[in-house]
GROMACS .gro file of C-alpha atoms in nm:
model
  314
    1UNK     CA    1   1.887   0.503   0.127
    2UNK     CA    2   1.885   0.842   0.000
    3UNK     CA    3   1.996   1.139   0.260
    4UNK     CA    4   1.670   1.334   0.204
    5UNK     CA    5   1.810   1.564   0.472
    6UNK     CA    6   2.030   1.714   0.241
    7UNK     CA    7   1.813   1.751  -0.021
    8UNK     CA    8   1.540   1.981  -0.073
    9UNK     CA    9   1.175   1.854  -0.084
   10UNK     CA   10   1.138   1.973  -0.468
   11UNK     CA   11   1.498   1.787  -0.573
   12UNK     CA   12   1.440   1.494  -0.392
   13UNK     CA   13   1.077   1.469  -0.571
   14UNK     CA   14   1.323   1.518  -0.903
   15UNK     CA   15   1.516   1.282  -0.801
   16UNK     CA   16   1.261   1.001  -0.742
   17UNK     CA   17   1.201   1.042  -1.119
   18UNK     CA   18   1.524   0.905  -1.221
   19UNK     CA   19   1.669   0.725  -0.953
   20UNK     CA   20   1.724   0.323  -0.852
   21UNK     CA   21   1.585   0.239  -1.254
   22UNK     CA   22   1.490  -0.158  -1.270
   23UNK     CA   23   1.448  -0.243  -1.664
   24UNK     CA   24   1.196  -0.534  -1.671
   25UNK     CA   25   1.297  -0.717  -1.956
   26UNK     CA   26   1.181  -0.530  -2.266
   27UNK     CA   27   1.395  -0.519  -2.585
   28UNK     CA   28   1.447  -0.124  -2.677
   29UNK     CA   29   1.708  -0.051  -2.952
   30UNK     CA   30   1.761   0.256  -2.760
   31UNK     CA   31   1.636   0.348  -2.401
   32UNK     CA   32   1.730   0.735  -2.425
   33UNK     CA   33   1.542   0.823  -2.734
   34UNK     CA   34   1.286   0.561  -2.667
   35UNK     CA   35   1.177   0.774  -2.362
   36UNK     CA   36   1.179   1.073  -2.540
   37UNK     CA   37   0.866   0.960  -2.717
   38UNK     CA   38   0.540   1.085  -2.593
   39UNK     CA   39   0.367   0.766  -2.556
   40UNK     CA   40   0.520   0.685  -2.240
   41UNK     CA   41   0.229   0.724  -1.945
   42UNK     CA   42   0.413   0.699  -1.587
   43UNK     CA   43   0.217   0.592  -1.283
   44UNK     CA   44   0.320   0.690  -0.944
   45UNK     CA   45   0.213   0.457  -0.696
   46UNK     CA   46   0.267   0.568  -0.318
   47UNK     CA   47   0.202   0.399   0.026
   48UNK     CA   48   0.224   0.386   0.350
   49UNK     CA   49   0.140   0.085   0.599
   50UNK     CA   50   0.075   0.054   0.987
   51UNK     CA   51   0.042   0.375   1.070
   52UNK     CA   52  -0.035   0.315   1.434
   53UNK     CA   53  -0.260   0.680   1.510
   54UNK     CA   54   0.082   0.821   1.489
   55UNK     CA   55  -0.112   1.177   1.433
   56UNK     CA   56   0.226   1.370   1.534
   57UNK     CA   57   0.615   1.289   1.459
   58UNK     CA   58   0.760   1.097   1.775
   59UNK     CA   59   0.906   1.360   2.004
   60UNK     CA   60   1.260   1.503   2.002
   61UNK     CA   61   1.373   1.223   2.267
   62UNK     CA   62   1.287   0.951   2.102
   63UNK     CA   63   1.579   0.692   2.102
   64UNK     CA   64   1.519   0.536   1.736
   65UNK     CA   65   1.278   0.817   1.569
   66UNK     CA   66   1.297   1.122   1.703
   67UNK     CA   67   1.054   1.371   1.499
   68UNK     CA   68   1.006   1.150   1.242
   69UNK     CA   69   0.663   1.020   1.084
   70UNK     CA   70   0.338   1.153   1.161
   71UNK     CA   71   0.071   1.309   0.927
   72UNK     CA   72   0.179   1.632   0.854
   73UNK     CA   73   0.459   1.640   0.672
   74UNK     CA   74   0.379   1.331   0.456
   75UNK     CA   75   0.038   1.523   0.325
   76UNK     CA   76   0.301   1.821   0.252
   77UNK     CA   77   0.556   1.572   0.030
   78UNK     CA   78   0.179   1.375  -0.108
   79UNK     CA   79   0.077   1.770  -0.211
   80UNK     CA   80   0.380   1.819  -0.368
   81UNK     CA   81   0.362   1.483  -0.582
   82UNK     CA   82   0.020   1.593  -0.716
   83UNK     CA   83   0.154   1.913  -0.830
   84UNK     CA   84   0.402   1.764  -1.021
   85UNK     CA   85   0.311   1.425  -1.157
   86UNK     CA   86  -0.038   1.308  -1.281
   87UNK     CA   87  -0.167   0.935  -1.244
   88UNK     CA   88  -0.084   0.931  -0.879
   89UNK     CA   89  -0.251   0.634  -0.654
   90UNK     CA   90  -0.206   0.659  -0.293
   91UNK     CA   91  -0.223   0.321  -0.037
   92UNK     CA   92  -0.223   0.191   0.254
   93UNK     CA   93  -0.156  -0.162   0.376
   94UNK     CA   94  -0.330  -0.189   0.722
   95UNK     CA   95  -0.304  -0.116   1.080
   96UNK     CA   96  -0.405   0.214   1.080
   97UNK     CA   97  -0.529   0.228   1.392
   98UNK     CA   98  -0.372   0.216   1.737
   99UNK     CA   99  -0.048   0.283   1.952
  100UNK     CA  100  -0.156   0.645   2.064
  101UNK     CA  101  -0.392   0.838   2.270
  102UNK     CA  102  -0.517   0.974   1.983
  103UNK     CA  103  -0.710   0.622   1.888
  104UNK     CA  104  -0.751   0.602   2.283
  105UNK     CA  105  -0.989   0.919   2.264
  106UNK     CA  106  -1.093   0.937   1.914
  107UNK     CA  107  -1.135   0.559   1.807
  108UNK     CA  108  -0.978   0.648   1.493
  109UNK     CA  109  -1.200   0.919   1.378
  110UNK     CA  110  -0.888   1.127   1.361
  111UNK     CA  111  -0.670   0.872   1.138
  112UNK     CA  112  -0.975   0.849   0.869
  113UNK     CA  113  -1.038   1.216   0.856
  114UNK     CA  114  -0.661   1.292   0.776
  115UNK     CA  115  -0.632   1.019   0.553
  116UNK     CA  116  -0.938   1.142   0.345
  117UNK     CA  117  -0.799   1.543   0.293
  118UNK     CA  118  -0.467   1.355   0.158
  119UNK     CA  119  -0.723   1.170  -0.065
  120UNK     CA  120  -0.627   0.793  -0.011
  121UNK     CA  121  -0.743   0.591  -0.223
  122UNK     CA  122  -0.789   0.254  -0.082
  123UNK     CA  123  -0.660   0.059   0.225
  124UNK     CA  124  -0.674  -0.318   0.336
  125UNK     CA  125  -0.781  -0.423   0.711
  126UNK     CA  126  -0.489  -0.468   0.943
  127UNK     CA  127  -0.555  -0.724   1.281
  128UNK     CA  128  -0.529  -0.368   1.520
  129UNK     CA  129  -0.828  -0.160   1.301
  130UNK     CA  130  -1.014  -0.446   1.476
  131UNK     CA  131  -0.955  -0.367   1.864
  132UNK     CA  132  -1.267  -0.210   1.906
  133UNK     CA  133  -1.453  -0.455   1.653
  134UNK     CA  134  -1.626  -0.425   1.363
  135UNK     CA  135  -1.902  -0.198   1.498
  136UNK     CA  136  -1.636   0.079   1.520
  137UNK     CA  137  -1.529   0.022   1.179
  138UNK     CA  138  -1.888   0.111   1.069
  139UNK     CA  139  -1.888   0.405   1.331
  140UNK     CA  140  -1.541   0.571   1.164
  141UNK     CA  141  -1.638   0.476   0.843
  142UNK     CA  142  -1.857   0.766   0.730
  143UNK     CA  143  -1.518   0.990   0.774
  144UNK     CA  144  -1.354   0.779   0.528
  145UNK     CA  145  -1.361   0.884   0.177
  146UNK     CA  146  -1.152   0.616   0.009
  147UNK     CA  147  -1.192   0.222  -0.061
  148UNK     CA  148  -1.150  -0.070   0.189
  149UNK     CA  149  -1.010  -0.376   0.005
  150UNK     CA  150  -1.036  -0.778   0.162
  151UNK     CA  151  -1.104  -1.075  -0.034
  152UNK     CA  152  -1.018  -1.325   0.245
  153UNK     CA  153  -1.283  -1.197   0.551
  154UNK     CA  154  -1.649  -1.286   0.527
  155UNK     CA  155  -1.781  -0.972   0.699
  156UNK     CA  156  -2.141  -1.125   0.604
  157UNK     CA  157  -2.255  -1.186   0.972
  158UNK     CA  158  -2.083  -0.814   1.105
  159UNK     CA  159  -2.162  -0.468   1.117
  160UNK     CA  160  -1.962  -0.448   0.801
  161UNK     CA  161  -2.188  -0.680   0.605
  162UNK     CA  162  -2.378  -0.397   0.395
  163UNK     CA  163  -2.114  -0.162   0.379
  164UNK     CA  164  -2.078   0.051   0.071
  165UNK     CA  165  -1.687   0.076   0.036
  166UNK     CA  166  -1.591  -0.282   0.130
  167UNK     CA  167  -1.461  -0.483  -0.197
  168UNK     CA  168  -1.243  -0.714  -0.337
  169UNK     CA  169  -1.129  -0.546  -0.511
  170UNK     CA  170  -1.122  -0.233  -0.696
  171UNK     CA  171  -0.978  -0.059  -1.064
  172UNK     CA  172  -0.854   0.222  -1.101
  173UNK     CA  173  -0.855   0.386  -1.437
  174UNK     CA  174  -0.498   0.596  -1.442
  175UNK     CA  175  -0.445   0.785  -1.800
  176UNK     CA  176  -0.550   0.497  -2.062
  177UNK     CA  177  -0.467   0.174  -1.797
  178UNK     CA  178  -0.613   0.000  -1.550
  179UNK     CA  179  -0.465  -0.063  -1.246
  180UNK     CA  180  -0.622  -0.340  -1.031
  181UNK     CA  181  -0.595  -0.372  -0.633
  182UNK     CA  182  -0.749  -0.643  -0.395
  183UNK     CA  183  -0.663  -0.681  -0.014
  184UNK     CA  184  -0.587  -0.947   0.179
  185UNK     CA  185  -0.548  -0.987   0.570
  186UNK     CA  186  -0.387  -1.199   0.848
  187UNK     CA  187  -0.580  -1.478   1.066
  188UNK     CA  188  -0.725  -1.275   1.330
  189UNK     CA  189  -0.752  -1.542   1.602
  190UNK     CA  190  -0.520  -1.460   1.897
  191UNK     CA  191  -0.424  -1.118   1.745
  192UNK     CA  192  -0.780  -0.934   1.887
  193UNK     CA  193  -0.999  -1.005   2.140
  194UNK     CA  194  -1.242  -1.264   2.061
  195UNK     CA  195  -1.593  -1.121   2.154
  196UNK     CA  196  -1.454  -0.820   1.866
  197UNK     CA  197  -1.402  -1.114   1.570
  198UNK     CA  198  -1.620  -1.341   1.658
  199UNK     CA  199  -1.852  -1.369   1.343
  200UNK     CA  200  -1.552  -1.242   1.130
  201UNK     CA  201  -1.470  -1.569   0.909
  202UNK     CA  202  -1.079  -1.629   0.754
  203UNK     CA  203  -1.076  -1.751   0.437
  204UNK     CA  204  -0.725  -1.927   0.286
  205UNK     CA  205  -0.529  -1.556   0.192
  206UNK     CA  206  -0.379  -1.771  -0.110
  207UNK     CA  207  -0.664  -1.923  -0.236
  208UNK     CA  208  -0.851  -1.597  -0.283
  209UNK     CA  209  -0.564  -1.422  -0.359
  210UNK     CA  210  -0.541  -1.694  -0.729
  211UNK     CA  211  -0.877  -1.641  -0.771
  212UNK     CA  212  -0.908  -1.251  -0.732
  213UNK     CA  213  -0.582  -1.188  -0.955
  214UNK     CA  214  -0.729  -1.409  -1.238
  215UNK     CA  215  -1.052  -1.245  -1.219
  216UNK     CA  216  -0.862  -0.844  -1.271
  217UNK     CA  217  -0.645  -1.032  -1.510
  218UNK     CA  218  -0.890  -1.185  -1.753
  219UNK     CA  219  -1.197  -1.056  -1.655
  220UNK     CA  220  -1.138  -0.708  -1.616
  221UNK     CA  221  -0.844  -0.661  -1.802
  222UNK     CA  222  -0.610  -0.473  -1.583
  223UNK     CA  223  -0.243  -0.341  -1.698
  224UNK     CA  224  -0.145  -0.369  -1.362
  225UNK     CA  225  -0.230  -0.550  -1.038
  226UNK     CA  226  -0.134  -0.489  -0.653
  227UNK     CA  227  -0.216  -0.675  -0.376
  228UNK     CA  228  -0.246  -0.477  -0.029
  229UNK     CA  229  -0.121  -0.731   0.225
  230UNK     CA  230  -0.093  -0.727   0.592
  231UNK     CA  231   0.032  -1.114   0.606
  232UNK     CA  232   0.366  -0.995   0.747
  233UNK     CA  233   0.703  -1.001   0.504
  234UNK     CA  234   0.856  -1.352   0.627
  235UNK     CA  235   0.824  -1.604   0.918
  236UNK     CA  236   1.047  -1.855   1.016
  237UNK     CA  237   0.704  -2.060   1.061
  238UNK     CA  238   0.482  -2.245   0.770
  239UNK     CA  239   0.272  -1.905   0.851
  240UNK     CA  240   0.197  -1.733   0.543
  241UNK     CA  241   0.348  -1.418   0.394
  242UNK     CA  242   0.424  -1.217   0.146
  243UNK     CA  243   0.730  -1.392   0.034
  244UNK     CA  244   0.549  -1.729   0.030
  245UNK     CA  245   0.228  -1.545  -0.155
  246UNK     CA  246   0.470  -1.422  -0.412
  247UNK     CA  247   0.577  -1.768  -0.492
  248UNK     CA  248   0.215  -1.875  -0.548
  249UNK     CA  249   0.080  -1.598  -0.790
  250UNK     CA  250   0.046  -1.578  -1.131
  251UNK     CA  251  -0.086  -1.242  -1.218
  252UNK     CA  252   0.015  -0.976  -0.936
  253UNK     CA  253   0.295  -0.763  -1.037
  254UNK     CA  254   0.349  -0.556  -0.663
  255UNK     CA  255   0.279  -0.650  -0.319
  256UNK     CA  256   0.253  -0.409  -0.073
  257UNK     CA  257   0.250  -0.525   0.259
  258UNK     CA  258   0.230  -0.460   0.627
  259UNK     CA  259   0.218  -0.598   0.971
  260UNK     CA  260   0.552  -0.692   1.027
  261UNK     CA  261   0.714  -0.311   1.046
  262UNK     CA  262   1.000  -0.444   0.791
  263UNK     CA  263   1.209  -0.151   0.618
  264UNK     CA  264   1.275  -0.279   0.319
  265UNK     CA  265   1.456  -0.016   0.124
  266UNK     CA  266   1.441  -0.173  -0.210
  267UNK     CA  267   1.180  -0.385  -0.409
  268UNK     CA  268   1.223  -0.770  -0.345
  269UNK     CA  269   1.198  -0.963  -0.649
  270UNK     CA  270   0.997  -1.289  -0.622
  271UNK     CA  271   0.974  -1.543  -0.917
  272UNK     CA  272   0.602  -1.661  -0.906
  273UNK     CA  273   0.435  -1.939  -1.071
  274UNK     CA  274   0.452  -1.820  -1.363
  275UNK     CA  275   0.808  -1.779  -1.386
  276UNK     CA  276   0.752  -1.381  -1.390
  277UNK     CA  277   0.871  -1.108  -1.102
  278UNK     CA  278   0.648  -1.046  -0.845
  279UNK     CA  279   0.764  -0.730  -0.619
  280UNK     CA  280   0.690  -0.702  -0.252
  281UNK     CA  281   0.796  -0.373  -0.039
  282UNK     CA  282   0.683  -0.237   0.292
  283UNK     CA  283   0.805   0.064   0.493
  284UNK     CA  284   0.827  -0.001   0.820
  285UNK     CA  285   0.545   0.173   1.030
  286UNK     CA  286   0.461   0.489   1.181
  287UNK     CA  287   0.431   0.729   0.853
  288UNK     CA  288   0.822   0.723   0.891
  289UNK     CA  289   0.837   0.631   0.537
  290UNK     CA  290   0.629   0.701   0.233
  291UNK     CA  291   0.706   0.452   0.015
  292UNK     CA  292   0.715   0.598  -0.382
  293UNK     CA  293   0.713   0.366  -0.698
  294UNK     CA  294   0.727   0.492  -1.044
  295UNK     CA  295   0.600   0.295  -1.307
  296UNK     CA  296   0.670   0.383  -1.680
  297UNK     CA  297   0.402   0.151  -1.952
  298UNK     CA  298   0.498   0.160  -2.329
  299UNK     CA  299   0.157   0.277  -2.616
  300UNK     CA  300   0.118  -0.046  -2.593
  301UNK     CA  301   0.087  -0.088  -2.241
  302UNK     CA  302   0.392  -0.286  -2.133
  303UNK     CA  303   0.598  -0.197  -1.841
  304UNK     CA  304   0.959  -0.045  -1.919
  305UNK     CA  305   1.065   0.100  -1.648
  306UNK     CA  306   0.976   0.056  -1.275
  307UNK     CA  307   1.194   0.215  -1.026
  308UNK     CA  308   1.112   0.313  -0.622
  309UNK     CA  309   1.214   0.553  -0.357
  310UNK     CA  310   1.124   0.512  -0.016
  311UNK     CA  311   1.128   0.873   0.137
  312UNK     CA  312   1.229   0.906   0.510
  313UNK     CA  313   0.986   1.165   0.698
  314UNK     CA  314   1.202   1.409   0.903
   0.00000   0.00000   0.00000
């Protein structure tokens, strides 16, 4: 883990471009002058995931995090990625809403309001945006200015079922690729109140997952594909997660999850069906981490390079 303390917020950013490098396999006779060459288009993917309507760092006294996460100063270090760096997605992997008073009073008006000015792009549905059903959803929705993304909840009998920024899926056109992201989320039952999830229906995560990544694969052609889970990282259960996802995918090159609060300071590589990598990462909870990948496609749009920085949030 990089001491970002000791670093200034414009070096660290410098640093993120060339530190923790993962070569993926492709034959270059030379890497150094090879990424000289202009052709190279980087993408810089960045996340967060169970934010928890922590609006404001944890106070001075806290015993594990004291005046770290919050919104502030992660839309200061997102600002200061879109002044430097183009082709910049920003995600979110569920459970944005509560563990404050801030979704006690607000219902998460606050949460999507912020998230819009730092111009999210999409997020999946975590188990807690559900407390107060899916009527509330609907309610905060019209503050919301970026995607929500499920492919395993038939919303067709909620308030949610004509809503104009639920998908799949969605692409994302970043320089001359196509990035494509679908969302999946956890069973429900006995994680919210019933009378709030009633008419929500679970479908198999895995199932839709093989059929959503072969659609963006062959169908729509996407360079690169991301799944926005909040499954959970591992269980010592048969209950699915990321790790057992990865195993069953063909297509999906990152998975960024949620729900279990796991640091994980480092990609995880997963061999899928396909006998190819599939990455999973999650940082923790909180806004305490924004999680920063940097992904570096040849002309021809092949990934060389794909490294990631997790930056603490003091």
């Amino acid at each position: 883990m990089i001491d970002f303390q000791s670093i200034k917020r414009r070096e660290f950013i410098k640093y993120t471009a060339t530190s923790g490098l993962m070569l993926l396999g492709l034959e270059v006779d030379s890497h150094s002058d090879f990424l000289q060459k202009k052709e190279l288009t980087e993408i810089y993917l960045l996340y967060t995931n169970d934010q928890h309507s922590r609006i404001e760092p944890f106070p001075l006294n806290d015993p594990k995090f004291p005046n770290e996460g919050g919104f502030a100063k992660r839309a200061k270090l997102i600002e200061e990625y879109r002044k430097q760096f183009d082709n910049i997605l920003l995600l979110d992997a569920g459970d944005i809403f509560q563990g404050t008073p801030y979704f006690n009073f607000f219902e998460g008006e606050l949460e999507y309001k912020l998230m819009s000015m730092m111009n999210y792009d999409a997020t999946t549905f975590g188990n807690h945006d559900f407390d107060l059903g899916a009527e509330n959803i609907l309610k905060q929705s019209k503050h919301a200015s970026f995607d929500f993304l499920n492919c395993n909840y038939d919303l067709s009998d909620t308030a949610l079922a004509n809503h104009k920024k639920i998908y799949r899926y969605k692409t994302y056109n970043k320089g001359h690729l196509k990035v494509g992201v679908y969302g999946l989320g956890i069973e429900l039952n006995g994680l919210v109140s019933d009378k709030y999830i009633k008419n929500i229906k679970y479908k198999d995560p895995i199932t839709e997952a093989l059929k959503t990544e072969d659609h963006l694969k062959n169908e729509e052609k996407c360079d690169y594909i991301i799944c926005l889970s909040h499954l959970g990282y591992k269980y010592d259960s048969i209950k699915v997660s990321d790790i057992e996802l990865a195993k069953r995918l063909n297509h999906t090159h990152l998975i960024i999850g949620g729900h279990t609060h796991t640091f994980l300071e480092n990609l995880v590589e997963i061999e899928n069906k396909s006998k190819n990598i599939t990455y999973i990462t999650q940082v923790g909870w909180a806004g305490i981490w924004l999680g920063s990948i940097k992904i570096t496609f040849t002309s021809n749009k092949k990934i060389f390079l794909q490294n990631n920085t997790s930056h603490k949030i003091f």
